[in-house]
mmCIF file of C-alpha atoms and ligand atoms in Angstrom:
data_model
loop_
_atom_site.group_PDB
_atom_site.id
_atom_site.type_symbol
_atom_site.label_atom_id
_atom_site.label_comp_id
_atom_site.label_asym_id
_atom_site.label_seq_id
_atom_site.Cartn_x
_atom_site.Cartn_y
_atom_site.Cartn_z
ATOM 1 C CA UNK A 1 87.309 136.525 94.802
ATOM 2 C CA UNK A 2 88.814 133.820 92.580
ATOM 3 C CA UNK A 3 92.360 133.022 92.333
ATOM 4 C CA UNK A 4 93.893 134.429 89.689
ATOM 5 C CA UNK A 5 94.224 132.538 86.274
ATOM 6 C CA UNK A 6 97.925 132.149 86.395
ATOM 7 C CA UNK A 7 98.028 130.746 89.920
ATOM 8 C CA UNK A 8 94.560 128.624 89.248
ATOM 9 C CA UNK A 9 96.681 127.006 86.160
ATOM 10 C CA UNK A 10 99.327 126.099 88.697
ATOM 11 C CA UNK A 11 97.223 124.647 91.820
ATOM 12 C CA UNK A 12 95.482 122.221 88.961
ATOM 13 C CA UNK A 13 98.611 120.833 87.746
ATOM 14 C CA UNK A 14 100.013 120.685 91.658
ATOM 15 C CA UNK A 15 96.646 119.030 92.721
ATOM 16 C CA UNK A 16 97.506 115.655 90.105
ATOM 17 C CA UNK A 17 100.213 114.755 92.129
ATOM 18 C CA UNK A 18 100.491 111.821 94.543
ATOM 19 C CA UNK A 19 99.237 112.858 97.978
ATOM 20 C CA UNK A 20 98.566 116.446 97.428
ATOM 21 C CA UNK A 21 94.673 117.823 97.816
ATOM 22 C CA UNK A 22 93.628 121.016 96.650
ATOM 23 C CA UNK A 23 94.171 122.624 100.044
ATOM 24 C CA UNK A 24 98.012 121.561 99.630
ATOM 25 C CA UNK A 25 97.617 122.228 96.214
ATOM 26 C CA UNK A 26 97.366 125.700 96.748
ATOM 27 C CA UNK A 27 99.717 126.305 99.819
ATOM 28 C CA UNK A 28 102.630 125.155 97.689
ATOM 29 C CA UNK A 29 101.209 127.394 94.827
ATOM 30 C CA UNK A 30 101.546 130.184 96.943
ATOM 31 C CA UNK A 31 105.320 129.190 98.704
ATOM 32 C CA UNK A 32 106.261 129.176 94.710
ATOM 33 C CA UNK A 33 105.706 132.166 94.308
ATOM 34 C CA UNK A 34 107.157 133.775 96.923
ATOM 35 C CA UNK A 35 110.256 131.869 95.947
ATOM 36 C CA UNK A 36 113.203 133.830 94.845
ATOM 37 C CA UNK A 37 113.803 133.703 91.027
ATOM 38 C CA UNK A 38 117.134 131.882 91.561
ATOM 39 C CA UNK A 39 115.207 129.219 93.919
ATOM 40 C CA UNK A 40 112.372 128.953 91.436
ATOM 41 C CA UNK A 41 114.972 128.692 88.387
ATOM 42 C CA UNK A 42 116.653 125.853 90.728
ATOM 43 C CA UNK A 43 113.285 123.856 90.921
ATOM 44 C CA UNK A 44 112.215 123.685 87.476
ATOM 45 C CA UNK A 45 116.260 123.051 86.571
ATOM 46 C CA UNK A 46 116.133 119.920 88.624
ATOM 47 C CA UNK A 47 112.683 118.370 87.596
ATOM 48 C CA UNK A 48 114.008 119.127 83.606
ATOM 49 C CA UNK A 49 117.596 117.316 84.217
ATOM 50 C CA UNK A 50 115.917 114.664 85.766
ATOM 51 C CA UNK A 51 113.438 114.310 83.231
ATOM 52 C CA UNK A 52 116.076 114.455 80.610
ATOM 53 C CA UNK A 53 118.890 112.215 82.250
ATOM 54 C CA UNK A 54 116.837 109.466 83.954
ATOM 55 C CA UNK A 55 115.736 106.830 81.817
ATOM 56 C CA UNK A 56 114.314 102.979 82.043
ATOM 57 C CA UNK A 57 117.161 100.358 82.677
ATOM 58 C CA UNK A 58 116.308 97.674 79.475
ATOM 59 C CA UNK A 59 117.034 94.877 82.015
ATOM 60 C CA UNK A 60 115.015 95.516 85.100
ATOM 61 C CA UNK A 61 113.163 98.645 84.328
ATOM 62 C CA UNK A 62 114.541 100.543 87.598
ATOM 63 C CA UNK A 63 115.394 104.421 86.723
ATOM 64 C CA UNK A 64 118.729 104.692 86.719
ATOM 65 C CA UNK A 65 120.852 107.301 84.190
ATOM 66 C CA UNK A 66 122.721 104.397 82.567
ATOM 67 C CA UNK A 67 121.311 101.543 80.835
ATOM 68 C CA UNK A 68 121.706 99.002 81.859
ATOM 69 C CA UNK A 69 121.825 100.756 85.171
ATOM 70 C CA UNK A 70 124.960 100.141 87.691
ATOM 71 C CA UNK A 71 123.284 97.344 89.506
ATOM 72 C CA UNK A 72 122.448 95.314 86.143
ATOM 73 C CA UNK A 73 125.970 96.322 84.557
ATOM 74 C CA UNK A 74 128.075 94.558 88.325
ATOM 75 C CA UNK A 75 129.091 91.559 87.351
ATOM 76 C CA UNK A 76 129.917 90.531 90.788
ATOM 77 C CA UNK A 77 126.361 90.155 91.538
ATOM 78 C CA UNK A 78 124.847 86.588 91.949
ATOM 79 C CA UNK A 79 123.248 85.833 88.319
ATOM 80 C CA UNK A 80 120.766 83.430 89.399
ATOM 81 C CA UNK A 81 118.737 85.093 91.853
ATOM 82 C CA UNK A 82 116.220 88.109 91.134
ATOM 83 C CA UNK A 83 114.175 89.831 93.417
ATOM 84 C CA UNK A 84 110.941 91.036 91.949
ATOM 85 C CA UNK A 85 109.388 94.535 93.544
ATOM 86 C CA UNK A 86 106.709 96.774 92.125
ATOM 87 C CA UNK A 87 108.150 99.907 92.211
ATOM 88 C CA UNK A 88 111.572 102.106 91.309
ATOM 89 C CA UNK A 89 111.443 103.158 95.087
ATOM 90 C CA UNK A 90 110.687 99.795 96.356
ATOM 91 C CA UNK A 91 114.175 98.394 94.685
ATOM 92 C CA UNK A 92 115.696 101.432 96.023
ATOM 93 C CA UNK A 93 114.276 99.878 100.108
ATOM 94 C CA UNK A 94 115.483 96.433 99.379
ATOM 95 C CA UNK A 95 118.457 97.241 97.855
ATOM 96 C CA UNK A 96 119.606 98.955 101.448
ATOM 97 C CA UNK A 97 119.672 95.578 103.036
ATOM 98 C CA UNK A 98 123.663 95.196 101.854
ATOM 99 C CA UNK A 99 123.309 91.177 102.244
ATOM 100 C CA UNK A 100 121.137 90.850 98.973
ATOM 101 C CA UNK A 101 123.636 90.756 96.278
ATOM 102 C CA UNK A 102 121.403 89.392 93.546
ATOM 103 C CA UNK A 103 119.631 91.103 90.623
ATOM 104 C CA UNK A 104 116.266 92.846 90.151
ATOM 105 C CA UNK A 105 113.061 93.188 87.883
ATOM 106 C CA UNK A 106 110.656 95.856 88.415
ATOM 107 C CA UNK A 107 106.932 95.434 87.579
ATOM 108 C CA UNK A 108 105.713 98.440 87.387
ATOM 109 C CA UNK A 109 102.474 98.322 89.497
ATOM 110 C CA UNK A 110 100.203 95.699 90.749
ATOM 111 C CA UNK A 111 97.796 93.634 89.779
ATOM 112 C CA UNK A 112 94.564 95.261 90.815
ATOM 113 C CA UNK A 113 91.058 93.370 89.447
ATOM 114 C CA UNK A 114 89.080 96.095 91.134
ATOM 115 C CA UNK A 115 90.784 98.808 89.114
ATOM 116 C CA UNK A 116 90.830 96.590 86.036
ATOM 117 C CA UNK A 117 94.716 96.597 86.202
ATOM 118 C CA UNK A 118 95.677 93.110 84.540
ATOM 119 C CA UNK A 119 98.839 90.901 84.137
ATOM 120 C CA UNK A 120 99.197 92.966 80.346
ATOM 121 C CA UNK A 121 99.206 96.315 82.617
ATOM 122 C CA UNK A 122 102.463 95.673 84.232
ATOM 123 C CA UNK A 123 105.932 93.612 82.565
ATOM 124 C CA UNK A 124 104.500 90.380 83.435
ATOM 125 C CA UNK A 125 105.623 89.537 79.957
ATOM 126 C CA UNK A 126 109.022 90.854 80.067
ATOM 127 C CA UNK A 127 109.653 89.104 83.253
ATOM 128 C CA UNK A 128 108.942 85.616 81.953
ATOM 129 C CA UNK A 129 111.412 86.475 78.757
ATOM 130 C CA UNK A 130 113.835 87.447 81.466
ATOM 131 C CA UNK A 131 113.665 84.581 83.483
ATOM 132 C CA UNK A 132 113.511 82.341 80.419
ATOM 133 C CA UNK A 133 116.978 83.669 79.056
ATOM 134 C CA UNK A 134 118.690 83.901 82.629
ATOM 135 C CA UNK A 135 120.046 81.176 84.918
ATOM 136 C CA UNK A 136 117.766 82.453 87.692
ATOM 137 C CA UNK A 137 117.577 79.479 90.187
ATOM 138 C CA UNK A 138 115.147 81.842 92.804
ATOM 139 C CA UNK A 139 112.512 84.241 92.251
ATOM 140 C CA UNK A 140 112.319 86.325 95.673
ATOM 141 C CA UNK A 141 108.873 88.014 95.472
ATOM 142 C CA UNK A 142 108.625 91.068 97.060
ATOM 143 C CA UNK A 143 105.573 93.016 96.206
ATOM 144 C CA UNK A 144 103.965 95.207 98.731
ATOM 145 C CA UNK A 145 102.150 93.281 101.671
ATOM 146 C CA UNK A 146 98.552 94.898 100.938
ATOM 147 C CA UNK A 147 95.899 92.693 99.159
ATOM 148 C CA UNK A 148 97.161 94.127 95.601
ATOM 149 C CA UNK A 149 100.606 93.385 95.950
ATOM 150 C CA UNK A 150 99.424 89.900 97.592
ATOM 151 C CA UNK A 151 97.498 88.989 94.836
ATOM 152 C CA UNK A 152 100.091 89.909 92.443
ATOM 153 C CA UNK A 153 102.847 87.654 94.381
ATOM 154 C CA UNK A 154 100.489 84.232 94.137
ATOM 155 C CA UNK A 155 99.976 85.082 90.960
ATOM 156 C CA UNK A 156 103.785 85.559 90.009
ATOM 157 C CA UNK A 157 104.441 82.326 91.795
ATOM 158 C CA UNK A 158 102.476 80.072 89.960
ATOM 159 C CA UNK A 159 104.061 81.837 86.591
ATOM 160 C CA UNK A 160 107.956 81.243 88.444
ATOM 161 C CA UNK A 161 107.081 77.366 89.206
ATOM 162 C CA UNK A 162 105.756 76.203 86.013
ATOM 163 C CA UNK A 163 108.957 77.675 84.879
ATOM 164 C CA UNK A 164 111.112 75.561 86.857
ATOM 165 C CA UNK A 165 112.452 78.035 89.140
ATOM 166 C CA UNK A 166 112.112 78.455 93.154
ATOM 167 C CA UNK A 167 109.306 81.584 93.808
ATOM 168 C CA UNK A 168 109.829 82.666 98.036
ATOM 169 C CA UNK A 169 108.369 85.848 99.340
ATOM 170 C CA UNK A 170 109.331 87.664 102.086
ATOM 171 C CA UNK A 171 109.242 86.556 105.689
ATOM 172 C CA UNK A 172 107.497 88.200 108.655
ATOM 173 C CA UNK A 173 108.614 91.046 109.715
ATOM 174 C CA UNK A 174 107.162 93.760 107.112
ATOM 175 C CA UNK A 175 103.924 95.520 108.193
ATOM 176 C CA UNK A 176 100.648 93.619 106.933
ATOM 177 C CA UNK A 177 99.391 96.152 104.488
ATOM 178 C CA UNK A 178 102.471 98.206 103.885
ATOM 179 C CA UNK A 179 104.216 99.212 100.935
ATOM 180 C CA UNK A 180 108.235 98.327 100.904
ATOM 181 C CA UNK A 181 109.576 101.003 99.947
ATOM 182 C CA UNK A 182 108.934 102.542 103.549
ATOM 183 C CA UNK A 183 110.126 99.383 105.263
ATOM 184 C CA UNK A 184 113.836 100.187 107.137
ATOM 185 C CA UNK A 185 117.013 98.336 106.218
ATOM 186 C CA UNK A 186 117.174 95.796 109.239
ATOM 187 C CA UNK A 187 113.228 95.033 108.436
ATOM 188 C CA UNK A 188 114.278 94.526 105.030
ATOM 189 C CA UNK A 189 117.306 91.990 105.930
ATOM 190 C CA UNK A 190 115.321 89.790 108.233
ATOM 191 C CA UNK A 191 112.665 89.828 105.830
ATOM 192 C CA UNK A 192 114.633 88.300 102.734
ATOM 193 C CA UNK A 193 116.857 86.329 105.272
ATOM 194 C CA UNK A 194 113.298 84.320 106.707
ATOM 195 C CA UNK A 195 112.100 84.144 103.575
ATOM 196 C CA UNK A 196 109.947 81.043 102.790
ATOM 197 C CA UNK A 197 109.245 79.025 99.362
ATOM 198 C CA UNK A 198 105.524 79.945 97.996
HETATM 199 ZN ZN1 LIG B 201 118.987 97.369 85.620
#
């Protein structure tokens, strides 16, 4: 017997998000529903405020409800260093490391040649009109340490240096392969404190 069309409708939409397969698809289907109205009203309440209030800082593209968001609008940041990450979540790991008291720029992604993701795919473009208009004096890169984000930081430096300015990635430290945004505070901090010039 087939699922009924109501529920099929909502393991399909389920199924499209990050790290959920049909199996878990359809197990949180089925929780949903035998979710109390109030709890289900709750759910959808939070994904529409979010949805509503969180928007795209016009500075360094983290989510943030103001714009520019808090970190962008503290002026007792240091101005001329940014540290470049790929994600909202990633800026949200390396900004736990309380020693870093510069500014940010998110890509957006990676490059990825395989997946025919290209420099016009992510704010490669807005990042060079940002750090032509700044006084940025250092570029920390910190993409993720898997061959995507790799290829994305040597690709970034070589932009960073013809402009003038001082690219360093991360030191050792952060998993070979990982993604930042699961990397702990104190892995964080020694990471941007050993970091070397590219
Ligand atoms: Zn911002």
């Amino acid at each position: 017997m087939n699922r009924p069309q109501p529920v099929e409708r909502m393991v399909e939409i389920i199924k499209k998000l990050p790290g959920v397969g049909p199996k878990m698809a359809e197990r949180i289907s089925y929780h949903i529903l035998k979710m109390s109205e109030n709890e289900v009203d709750r759910l959808i309440n939070s994904i529409q405020k979010a949805r509503e209030t969180i928007k795209y800082c016009n500075i360094c593209y983290n989510l943030s409800e103001h714009d520019p968001c808090l970190i962008c609008a503290d002026a007792t940041r240091e101005g001329d260093i940014i540290c470049v990450v790929e994600t909202p979540q990633d800026l949200i790991a390396v900004s736990k490391a309380k020693d870093y008291r510069g500014f940010y720029f998110v890509l957006g992604g990676a490059l990825s040649p395989l997946d025919a993701i290209g420099p016009e795919d992510i704010r490669i473009d807005k990042l060079i009109k940002r750090l032509k208009s700044g006084s940025i004096k250092e570029v920390i890169v910190a993409t993720d340490t898997d061959s995507k984000g790799e290829i994305t930081a040597v690709y970034l430096a070589g932009i960073i240096k013809t402009l003038g300015i001082k690219a360093t990635r991360l030191g050792y430290g952060l998993p070979v392969g990982g993604d930042i945004e699961y990397a702990d505070e104190v892995t964080i901090s020694r990471a941007i404190a050993g970091r070397t010039e590219m």
